[in-house]
Short mmCIF file of N, CA and C and ligand atoms in Angstrom, two decimals:
data_model
loop_
_atom_site.label_atom_id
_atom_site.label_comp_id
_atom_site.label_asym_id
_atom_site.label_seq_id
_atom_site.Cartn_x
_atom_site.Cartn_y
_atom_site.Cartn_z
N MET A 1 -43.76 150.47 52.96
CA MET A 1 -42.89 151.09 53.24
C MET A 1 -43.27 152.56 54.10
N ALA A 2 -43.71 153.21 53.28
CA ALA A 2 -44.36 154.24 53.58
C ALA A 2 -45.34 154.28 54.37
N VAL A 3 -46.35 153.25 54.50
CA VAL A 3 -47.07 153.10 55.64
C VAL A 3 -46.41 152.68 57.33
N ARG A 4 -45.38 151.82 56.90
CA ARG A 4 -44.63 151.58 58.21
C ARG A 4 -43.74 152.75 58.82
N THR A 5 -43.51 153.42 58.15
CA THR A 5 -43.03 154.79 58.39
C THR A 5 -43.76 155.72 59.10
N LEU A 6 -45.08 155.78 58.74
CA LEU A 6 -46.15 156.75 59.29
C LEU A 6 -46.33 155.89 60.53
N VAL A 7 -46.71 154.63 60.83
CA VAL A 7 -47.06 154.17 62.15
C VAL A 7 -45.79 154.15 62.95
N VAL A 8 -44.70 154.19 62.54
CA VAL A 8 -43.76 154.62 63.64
C VAL A 8 -43.88 156.12 63.99
N ALA A 9 -43.81 156.77 63.12
CA ALA A 9 -44.20 158.46 63.43
C ALA A 9 -45.09 158.62 64.62
N CYS A 10 -46.33 157.92 63.89
CA CYS A 10 -47.50 157.81 64.77
C CYS A 10 -47.44 157.18 66.31
N ALA A 11 -46.32 156.04 66.46
CA ALA A 11 -46.30 155.47 67.47
C ALA A 11 -45.24 156.34 68.66
N LEU A 12 -44.53 157.09 68.03
CA LEU A 12 -43.57 157.85 68.85
C LEU A 12 -44.62 159.26 69.29
N PHE A 13 -45.32 159.57 68.45
CA PHE A 13 -46.18 160.67 68.97
C PHE A 13 -47.34 160.09 69.86
N LEU A 14 -47.94 159.36 69.67
CA LEU A 14 -48.91 158.86 70.56
C LEU A 14 -48.57 158.19 71.70
N GLY A 15 -47.31 157.68 71.86
CA GLY A 15 -46.54 157.29 73.16
C GLY A 15 -46.40 158.35 73.80
N MET A 16 -45.90 159.40 73.35
CA MET A 16 -45.88 160.65 74.08
C MET A 16 -46.94 161.44 74.70
N CYS A 17 -47.99 161.38 73.90
CA CYS A 17 -49.27 161.95 74.24
C CYS A 17 -49.51 161.08 75.45
N PHE A 18 -49.69 159.52 75.31
CA PHE A 18 -50.43 158.58 76.42
C PHE A 18 -49.51 159.18 77.52
N ILE A 19 -48.21 159.17 77.42
CA ILE A 19 -47.50 158.92 78.67
C ILE A 19 -47.71 160.29 79.56
N THR A 20 -47.82 161.67 78.72
CA THR A 20 -47.84 162.66 79.47
C THR A 20 -49.60 163.31 79.36
N SER A 21 -50.25 162.25 79.27
CA SER A 21 -51.89 162.97 79.07
C SER A 21 -52.50 162.96 80.52
N GLY A 22 -51.57 162.40 81.49
CA GLY A 22 -52.21 162.65 82.93
C GLY A 22 -53.41 162.10 83.04
N GLU A 23 -53.62 160.87 82.84
CA GLU A 23 -54.78 160.37 83.13
C GLU A 23 -55.16 159.94 84.17
N ARG A 24 -56.42 160.13 84.68
CA ARG A 24 -56.79 159.67 86.29
C ARG A 24 -56.12 158.24 86.52
N THR A 25 -55.53 157.96 87.44
CA THR A 25 -55.01 156.64 87.74
C THR A 25 -55.58 156.13 89.07
N GLU A 26 -55.51 154.91 89.12
CA GLU A 26 -56.62 153.87 90.08
C GLU A 26 -55.42 153.74 91.09
N THR A 27 -55.76 154.56 92.30
CA THR A 27 -55.02 154.43 93.44
C THR A 27 -55.00 153.14 94.50
N THR A 28 -56.27 152.74 94.65
CA THR A 28 -56.38 151.83 95.57
C THR A 28 -56.35 150.37 95.18
N HIS A 29 -56.31 150.34 93.58
CA HIS A 29 -56.31 148.69 93.27
C HIS A 29 -54.72 148.97 92.56
N ALA A 30 -54.34 147.54 92.44
CA ALA A 30 -53.08 147.55 91.42
C ALA A 30 -53.97 147.64 90.00
N PHE A 31 -52.92 148.10 89.22
CA PHE A 31 -53.32 148.14 87.79
C PHE A 31 -52.33 148.17 86.77
N CYS A 32 -52.57 148.28 85.41
CA CYS A 32 -51.56 148.16 84.56
C CYS A 32 -52.16 148.83 83.19
N LYS A 33 -51.64 149.74 82.55
CA LYS A 33 -52.05 150.32 81.33
C LYS A 33 -51.24 150.19 80.33
N ILE A 34 -51.33 149.79 79.08
CA ILE A 34 -50.19 149.77 78.30
C ILE A 34 -50.94 149.73 76.84
N VAL A 35 -49.99 150.68 76.02
CA VAL A 35 -50.61 150.85 74.66
C VAL A 35 -49.68 150.11 73.74
N TRP A 36 -50.57 149.45 72.55
CA TRP A 36 -49.78 149.13 71.27
C TRP A 36 -49.95 149.55 70.36
N LEU A 37 -49.19 149.73 69.28
CA LEU A 37 -49.49 150.14 68.02
C LEU A 37 -48.95 149.19 67.08
N LEU A 38 -49.80 148.72 65.91
CA LEU A 38 -49.65 147.84 65.05
C LEU A 38 -49.99 148.30 63.65
N ALA A 39 -49.28 147.80 62.61
CA ALA A 39 -49.37 148.45 61.44
C ALA A 39 -50.72 147.12 60.88
N VAL A 40 -51.78 147.12 61.56
CA VAL A 40 -52.70 146.05 61.13
C VAL A 40 -54.19 146.21 61.63
N PRO A 41 -55.05 146.33 60.51
CA PRO A 41 -56.46 147.11 60.73
C PRO A 41 -56.79 146.66 62.42
N CYS A 42 -57.60 147.23 62.82
CA CYS A 42 -58.32 146.98 64.29
C CYS A 42 -59.12 145.83 64.07
N ASP A 43 -60.02 145.33 63.00
CA ASP A 43 -60.76 144.25 63.10
C ASP A 43 -59.96 142.94 63.08
N GLN A 44 -59.14 142.78 62.54
CA GLN A 44 -57.73 141.73 62.80
C GLN A 44 -57.22 141.67 64.16
N VAL A 45 -56.96 142.79 64.55
CA VAL A 45 -56.47 142.94 65.88
C VAL A 45 -57.43 142.28 67.02
N ASN A 46 -58.78 142.87 66.82
CA ASN A 46 -59.68 142.49 67.56
C ASN A 46 -60.04 140.68 67.67
N MET A 47 -60.28 140.30 66.26
CA MET A 47 -60.08 138.91 66.25
C MET A 47 -59.16 138.16 66.93
N ALA A 48 -57.90 138.49 66.71
CA ALA A 48 -56.72 137.72 67.29
C ALA A 48 -56.60 137.73 68.72
N ILE A 49 -57.13 139.20 69.21
CA ILE A 49 -57.29 139.03 70.72
C ILE A 49 -58.51 138.08 71.35
N VAL A 50 -59.77 138.42 70.76
CA VAL A 50 -60.92 137.33 71.25
C VAL A 50 -60.36 136.14 71.25
N THR A 51 -59.91 135.67 69.82
CA THR A 51 -59.68 134.13 69.70
C THR A 51 -58.48 133.55 70.83
N GLN A 52 -57.50 134.78 71.22
CA GLN A 52 -56.40 134.17 72.28
C GLN A 52 -57.12 134.30 73.60
N ILE A 53 -57.93 135.21 73.89
CA ILE A 53 -58.72 135.06 75.34
C ILE A 53 -59.47 133.58 75.30
N LYS A 54 -60.13 133.33 74.19
CA LYS A 54 -61.08 132.29 74.53
C LYS A 54 -60.23 131.00 74.66
N ALA A 55 -58.94 131.16 74.18
CA ALA A 55 -57.89 129.91 74.18
C ALA A 55 -57.35 129.75 75.50
N MET A 56 -57.58 130.99 76.44
CA MET A 56 -56.89 130.70 77.69
C MET A 56 -57.87 130.44 78.76
N GLY A 57 -57.54 129.35 79.53
CA GLY A 57 -58.38 129.03 80.49
C GLY A 57 -58.69 129.80 81.53
N SER A 58 -57.69 130.65 81.81
CA SER A 58 -57.71 131.63 83.02
C SER A 58 -58.71 132.87 82.82
N TYR A 59 -58.99 133.04 81.60
CA TYR A 59 -59.74 134.29 81.09
C TYR A 59 -61.39 133.97 80.94
N LYS A 60 -62.25 134.97 81.17
CA LYS A 60 -63.74 134.73 81.16
C LYS A 60 -63.87 136.01 80.32
N LEU A 61 -64.36 135.55 78.94
CA LEU A 61 -64.63 136.67 78.10
C LEU A 61 -65.92 137.25 78.27
N GLY A 62 -66.03 138.83 78.47
CA GLY A 62 -67.34 139.44 78.60
C GLY A 62 -67.70 140.13 77.40
N PRO A 63 -68.31 141.28 77.44
CA PRO A 63 -69.14 141.76 76.35
C PRO A 63 -67.86 142.18 75.29
N VAL A 64 -67.89 142.03 74.13
CA VAL A 64 -66.99 142.51 73.03
C VAL A 64 -67.82 143.33 71.89
N THR A 65 -67.41 144.16 71.30
CA THR A 65 -67.51 145.17 70.48
C THR A 65 -66.31 145.42 69.40
N PRO A 66 -66.79 146.19 68.25
CA PRO A 66 -65.51 146.28 67.44
C PRO A 66 -64.39 147.10 68.24
N LEU A 67 -65.06 148.03 68.98
CA LEU A 67 -63.91 148.69 69.61
C LEU A 67 -63.26 148.81 71.13
N LEU A 68 -64.31 147.64 71.64
CA LEU A 68 -63.97 147.24 73.18
C LEU A 68 -64.14 145.87 73.53
N ILE A 69 -63.03 145.20 73.93
CA ILE A 69 -62.90 143.72 74.28
C ILE A 69 -63.04 143.64 75.85
N GLN A 70 -63.87 143.22 76.48
CA GLN A 70 -63.78 143.01 78.31
C GLN A 70 -63.65 141.73 78.52
N ALA A 71 -63.09 141.41 79.54
CA ALA A 71 -62.74 140.14 79.98
C ALA A 71 -62.10 140.19 81.62
N ASN A 72 -62.32 138.99 82.32
CA ASN A 72 -62.02 138.69 83.61
C ASN A 72 -60.94 137.77 83.67
N HIS A 73 -59.93 138.18 84.43
CA HIS A 73 -59.00 137.18 84.47
C HIS A 73 -58.80 136.53 86.06
N THR A 74 -58.67 135.27 85.99
CA THR A 74 -58.58 134.74 87.57
C THR A 74 -57.36 134.15 87.48
N SER A 75 -56.29 134.66 88.69
CA SER A 75 -55.01 134.22 88.71
C SER A 75 -55.01 132.96 89.68
N ALA A 76 -53.83 132.58 89.75
CA ALA A 76 -53.65 131.16 90.76
C ALA A 76 -54.03 131.28 92.06
N VAL A 77 -53.75 132.44 92.47
CA VAL A 77 -54.07 132.89 94.00
C VAL A 77 -55.58 133.31 93.98
N GLY A 78 -56.40 133.13 93.28
CA GLY A 78 -57.81 133.05 93.16
C GLY A 78 -58.15 134.89 93.09
N GLN A 79 -57.49 135.73 92.75
CA GLN A 79 -57.65 137.04 92.62
C GLN A 79 -58.39 137.20 91.26
N VAL A 80 -59.18 138.22 91.24
CA VAL A 80 -59.73 138.48 89.88
C VAL A 80 -59.42 139.77 89.46
N GLU A 81 -58.77 139.98 87.95
CA GLU A 81 -58.84 141.18 87.30
C GLU A 81 -59.71 141.48 86.25
N ASN A 82 -60.17 142.65 86.08
CA ASN A 82 -60.92 143.06 85.04
C ASN A 82 -59.96 143.39 83.78
N VAL A 83 -60.12 143.31 82.70
CA VAL A 83 -58.95 143.13 81.81
C VAL A 83 -59.88 144.09 80.36
N ASN A 84 -59.47 145.05 79.93
CA ASN A 84 -60.00 145.83 78.43
C ASN A 84 -58.96 146.05 77.69
N PHE A 85 -59.52 145.64 76.59
CA PHE A 85 -58.83 146.13 75.40
C PHE A 85 -59.56 147.17 74.50
N THR A 86 -59.31 148.31 74.44
CA THR A 86 -59.95 149.46 73.57
C THR A 86 -58.99 149.82 72.42
N MET A 87 -59.73 149.65 71.23
CA MET A 87 -59.22 149.93 69.73
C MET A 87 -59.33 151.12 69.36
N SER A 88 -58.64 152.05 68.38
CA SER A 88 -58.83 153.04 67.55
C SER A 88 -58.06 152.74 66.46
N ALA A 89 -58.66 152.94 65.16
CA ALA A 89 -57.93 153.11 63.96
C ALA A 89 -57.08 154.11 63.68
N ILE A 90 -55.95 153.91 63.40
CA ILE A 90 -54.67 154.90 62.94
C ILE A 90 -54.29 154.65 61.83
N SER A 91 -53.50 155.72 61.21
CA SER A 91 -53.10 155.88 59.62
C SER A 91 -54.22 155.12 58.54
N MET A 92 -55.42 156.00 58.62
CA MET A 92 -56.49 155.69 57.64
C MET A 92 -57.03 154.24 57.74
N GLY A 93 -57.01 153.73 58.87
CA GLY A 93 -57.48 152.37 58.87
C GLY A 93 -56.33 151.17 58.65
N LEU A 94 -55.25 151.58 58.39
CA LEU A 94 -54.18 150.79 58.03
C LEU A 94 -53.56 150.15 59.25
N GLY A 95 -53.69 150.83 60.37
CA GLY A 95 -53.17 150.63 61.86
C GLY A 95 -54.38 150.74 62.78
N CYS A 96 -53.62 150.12 63.96
CA CYS A 96 -54.55 150.30 65.01
C CYS A 96 -53.81 150.57 66.50
N HIS A 97 -54.26 151.51 67.00
CA HIS A 97 -54.06 151.75 68.24
C HIS A 97 -54.67 151.18 69.44
N VAL A 98 -54.32 150.47 70.28
CA VAL A 98 -54.72 149.43 71.11
C VAL A 98 -54.51 149.72 72.58
N GLN A 99 -55.45 150.23 73.58
CA GLN A 99 -55.05 150.31 74.88
C GLN A 99 -55.55 149.43 75.69
N GLY A 100 -54.68 148.70 76.54
CA GLY A 100 -54.85 147.59 77.25
C GLY A 100 -55.09 148.06 78.90
N SER A 101 -55.97 147.44 79.38
CA SER A 101 -55.98 148.05 80.81
C SER A 101 -56.19 146.89 81.79
N SER A 102 -55.67 146.80 82.76
CA SER A 102 -56.12 145.52 83.89
C SER A 102 -56.02 145.79 85.16
N VAL A 103 -57.09 145.82 86.02
CA VAL A 103 -57.28 146.32 87.40
C VAL A 103 -57.34 145.33 88.32
N SER A 104 -56.80 145.13 89.25
CA SER A 104 -57.12 144.00 90.36
C SER A 104 -58.41 144.44 91.04
N ALA A 105 -59.42 143.32 91.75
CA ALA A 105 -60.41 143.65 92.13
C ALA A 105 -60.30 143.90 93.49
N PHE A 106 -59.13 143.64 93.95
CA PHE A 106 -58.99 143.79 95.71
C PHE A 106 -57.66 144.82 95.72
N TRP A 107 -57.84 145.76 96.71
CA TRP A 107 -56.70 146.55 97.16
C TRP A 107 -55.45 146.03 97.62
N PHE A 108 -55.82 144.81 98.31
CA PHE A 108 -54.51 144.04 98.85
C PHE A 108 -53.62 143.39 98.00
N SER A 109 -54.14 143.24 96.63
CA SER A 109 -53.26 143.00 95.91
C SER A 109 -52.31 143.97 95.03
N LEU A 110 -52.27 145.30 95.76
CA LEU A 110 -51.43 146.35 95.33
C LEU A 110 -50.00 145.73 95.04
N PHE A 111 -49.39 144.91 95.37
CA PHE A 111 -47.64 144.58 94.89
C PHE A 111 -48.27 143.37 94.30
N ASP A 112 -48.38 143.43 93.05
CA ASP A 112 -48.87 142.25 92.44
C ASP A 112 -47.92 141.30 91.74
N ASN A 113 -46.73 141.78 91.69
CA ASN A 113 -45.46 140.91 90.88
C ASN A 113 -45.97 141.18 89.46
N GLY A 114 -46.29 142.31 89.15
CA GLY A 114 -46.53 142.09 87.68
C GLY A 114 -47.63 141.31 86.99
N THR A 115 -48.79 141.14 87.76
CA THR A 115 -49.98 140.29 87.27
C THR A 115 -50.60 140.84 86.49
N ASN A 116 -50.85 142.33 86.53
CA ASN A 116 -51.73 143.12 85.79
C ASN A 116 -50.95 143.23 84.41
N TYR A 117 -49.88 143.47 84.54
CA TYR A 117 -48.82 143.51 83.10
C TYR A 117 -49.03 142.17 82.27
N CYS A 118 -48.73 141.11 83.28
CA CYS A 118 -49.05 139.71 82.39
C CYS A 118 -50.08 139.56 81.95
N ASN A 119 -51.32 139.83 82.64
CA ASN A 119 -52.66 139.54 82.11
C ASN A 119 -52.76 140.34 80.81
N LEU A 120 -52.28 141.32 80.41
CA LEU A 120 -52.33 142.01 79.09
C LEU A 120 -51.11 141.49 78.17
N HIS A 121 -49.98 141.31 78.61
CA HIS A 121 -48.80 141.15 77.74
C HIS A 121 -49.02 139.69 77.21
N ASN A 122 -49.46 138.67 77.88
CA ASN A 122 -49.57 137.42 77.79
C ASN A 122 -50.69 137.14 76.65
N ILE A 123 -51.83 138.00 76.48
CA ILE A 123 -52.80 137.81 75.60
C ILE A 123 -52.09 137.99 74.08
N ILE A 124 -51.41 139.38 74.27
CA ILE A 124 -50.87 139.95 73.11
C ILE A 124 -49.66 138.88 72.62
N GLN A 125 -49.00 138.43 73.56
CA GLN A 125 -47.76 137.63 72.95
C GLN A 125 -48.59 136.35 72.34
N GLY A 126 -49.69 135.93 73.01
CA GLY A 126 -49.99 134.26 72.80
C GLY A 126 -50.86 134.48 71.35
N SER A 127 -51.51 135.93 71.24
CA SER A 127 -52.00 135.73 70.00
C SER A 127 -51.11 135.92 68.69
N GLY A 128 -49.77 136.36 68.84
CA GLY A 128 -49.07 136.33 67.63
C GLY A 128 -49.01 137.98 67.34
N LEU A 129 -49.50 138.81 67.96
CA LEU A 129 -49.75 140.22 67.50
C LEU A 129 -48.15 141.00 67.63
N THR A 130 -47.41 140.29 68.65
CA THR A 130 -45.97 140.99 69.05
C THR A 130 -45.18 140.68 67.70
N LYS A 131 -45.62 139.83 66.83
CA LYS A 131 -44.76 139.45 65.63
C LYS A 131 -45.41 140.31 64.25
N ALA A 132 -46.51 141.06 64.45
CA ALA A 132 -47.16 141.72 63.56
C ALA A 132 -46.29 143.01 63.00
N PRO A 133 -46.72 143.37 61.59
CA PRO A 133 -45.90 144.61 61.12
C PRO A 133 -46.17 145.77 62.19
N GLY A 134 -44.94 146.26 62.60
CA GLY A 134 -44.97 147.55 63.20
C GLY A 134 -45.47 147.65 64.64
N PHE A 135 -45.09 146.35 65.18
CA PHE A 135 -45.76 146.03 66.53
C PHE A 135 -44.59 147.34 67.48
N VAL A 136 -45.45 147.83 68.49
CA VAL A 136 -44.63 148.48 69.45
C VAL A 136 -45.39 148.38 70.74
N GLU A 137 -44.73 148.23 72.00
CA GLU A 137 -45.47 148.53 73.18
C GLU A 137 -44.97 149.61 74.03
N PHE A 138 -45.73 150.32 74.71
CA PHE A 138 -45.66 151.38 75.41
C PHE A 138 -46.12 151.46 76.81
N THR A 139 -45.33 151.34 77.87
CA THR A 139 -45.92 151.30 79.37
C THR A 139 -44.64 151.89 80.18
N ASN A 140 -45.00 151.93 81.41
CA ASN A 140 -43.81 152.38 82.07
C ASN A 140 -44.20 152.02 83.84
N GLU A 141 -43.36 151.98 84.75
CA GLU A 141 -43.86 151.96 86.13
C GLU A 141 -45.12 152.57 86.74
N TRP A 142 -44.98 153.75 86.18
CA TRP A 142 -46.32 154.88 86.74
C TRP A 142 -47.66 154.15 85.98
N LEU A 143 -47.72 153.78 84.63
CA LEU A 143 -48.67 153.47 84.32
C LEU A 143 -49.21 151.82 84.71
N CYS A 144 -48.25 151.10 84.89
CA CYS A 144 -48.01 149.50 85.03
C CYS A 144 -47.41 148.99 86.26
N LEU A 145 -48.24 148.99 87.19
CA LEU A 145 -47.63 148.51 88.58
C LEU A 145 -46.88 147.17 88.30
N GLY A 146 -45.43 147.09 88.88
CA GLY A 146 -44.67 146.03 88.83
C GLY A 146 -44.23 145.43 87.43
N PHE A 147 -44.18 146.27 86.40
CA PHE A 147 -43.91 146.26 84.94
C PHE A 147 -42.34 145.77 85.03
N GLY A 148 -41.61 146.52 85.98
CA GLY A 148 -40.07 146.41 85.95
C GLY A 148 -39.72 145.03 86.59
N LEU A 149 -40.67 144.51 87.53
CA LEU A 149 -40.57 143.44 88.15
C LEU A 149 -40.92 142.12 87.46
N SER A 150 -41.65 142.28 86.70
CA SER A 150 -42.70 141.02 86.02
C SER A 150 -41.75 140.02 85.29
N SER A 151 -41.87 139.02 85.35
CA SER A 151 -41.31 138.21 84.57
C SER A 151 -42.76 137.02 84.14
N CYS A 152 -43.51 137.29 82.97
CA CYS A 152 -44.52 136.52 82.81
C CYS A 152 -44.46 135.18 82.52
N LYS A 153 -45.14 134.18 82.76
CA LYS A 153 -45.33 132.81 82.54
C LYS A 153 -46.20 132.41 81.53
C1 NAG B 201 -66.11 140.45 85.64
O1 NAG B 201 -65.95 140.78 87.08
C2 NAG B 201 -67.14 141.92 87.72
C3 NAG B 201 -66.56 141.95 88.94
O2 NAG B 201 -65.44 142.13 89.53
C4 NAG B 201 -68.42 141.52 87.20
O3 NAG B 201 -69.04 142.48 87.19
C5 NAG B 201 -68.28 141.02 85.72
O4 NAG B 201 -69.66 140.48 85.37
C6 NAG B 201 -67.31 140.00 85.41
N1 NAG B 201 -67.66 139.64 83.82
C7 NAG B 201 -67.51 138.37 83.38
C8 NAG B 201 -67.34 138.41 81.86
O5 NAG B 201 -67.26 137.42 84.14
C1 NAG B 202 -63.86 148.32 80.87
O1 NAG B 202 -64.63 149.20 80.34
C2 NAG B 202 -65.97 149.21 81.12
C3 NAG B 202 -66.78 150.07 80.22
O2 NAG B 202 -66.47 150.98 79.70
C4 NAG B 202 -65.38 150.30 82.15
O3 NAG B 202 -66.67 150.14 83.10
C5 NAG B 202 -64.40 149.25 83.35
O4 NAG B 202 -64.06 150.12 84.31
C6 NAG B 202 -62.95 149.20 82.35
N1 NAG B 202 -62.32 148.26 83.00
C7 NAG B 202 -60.72 148.59 82.78
C8 NAG B 202 -59.93 147.52 83.61
O5 NAG B 202 -60.33 149.42 82.42
C1 NAG B 203 -44.48 137.88 94.69
O1 NAG B 203 -43.35 137.23 94.69
C2 NAG B 203 -42.87 136.94 95.90
C3 NAG B 203 -41.54 136.22 95.73
O2 NAG B 203 -41.60 135.39 94.48
C4 NAG B 203 -43.70 136.08 96.71
O3 NAG B 203 -43.02 135.44 97.67
C5 NAG B 203 -45.03 136.83 96.73
O4 NAG B 203 -46.18 135.65 97.45
C6 NAG B 203 -45.82 137.35 95.55
N1 NAG B 203 -46.84 138.11 95.53
C7 NAG B 203 -48.10 138.10 94.69
C8 NAG B 203 -49.29 138.56 95.11
O5 NAG B 203 -47.99 136.85 93.84
#
């Protein structure tokens, strides 16, 4: 119970930090950044994400380290998006802060109907992590193009 409360407090705090940190944004490519917080250690989160990427035919897994997972996604229309998941431990290792980032390779996919959002969201959804304790997702239209329009399949 105490752990869950701590993670939620962290979630609010980090979410706020993330949204106001004024990170450099990619202006010529469609992109999406999402932050997830979970009351699950990062090594388990890492394993679940890697397993899910391997199970999905449209993704090609790149280099994986304990704190960074890289992959490429090829969508139906033949566009390629570069996808990263960056992990950091929170709550003394009992929780994990994950930043997902997806960037389209071509500028003409700027209006991507939420492709970049779905690239990230579908992996987390498919891995079952959305049902993990303390799961929260943060993003918005400025961090994630097409977020409001997306209906992930
Ligand atoms: C992903 O695509 C980039 C170019 O967009 C390429 O440099 C990289 O090697 C690719 N990674 C994988 C795992 O295919
Ligand atoms: C993924 O991480 C690599 C290595 O840090 C970086 O070069 C690349 O731009 C990142 N891609 C995305 C989509 O954030
Ligand atoms: C976005 O969705 C619209 C309507 O469904 C479609 O006509 C358009 O081709 C889509 N664009 C992309 C880049 O997928």
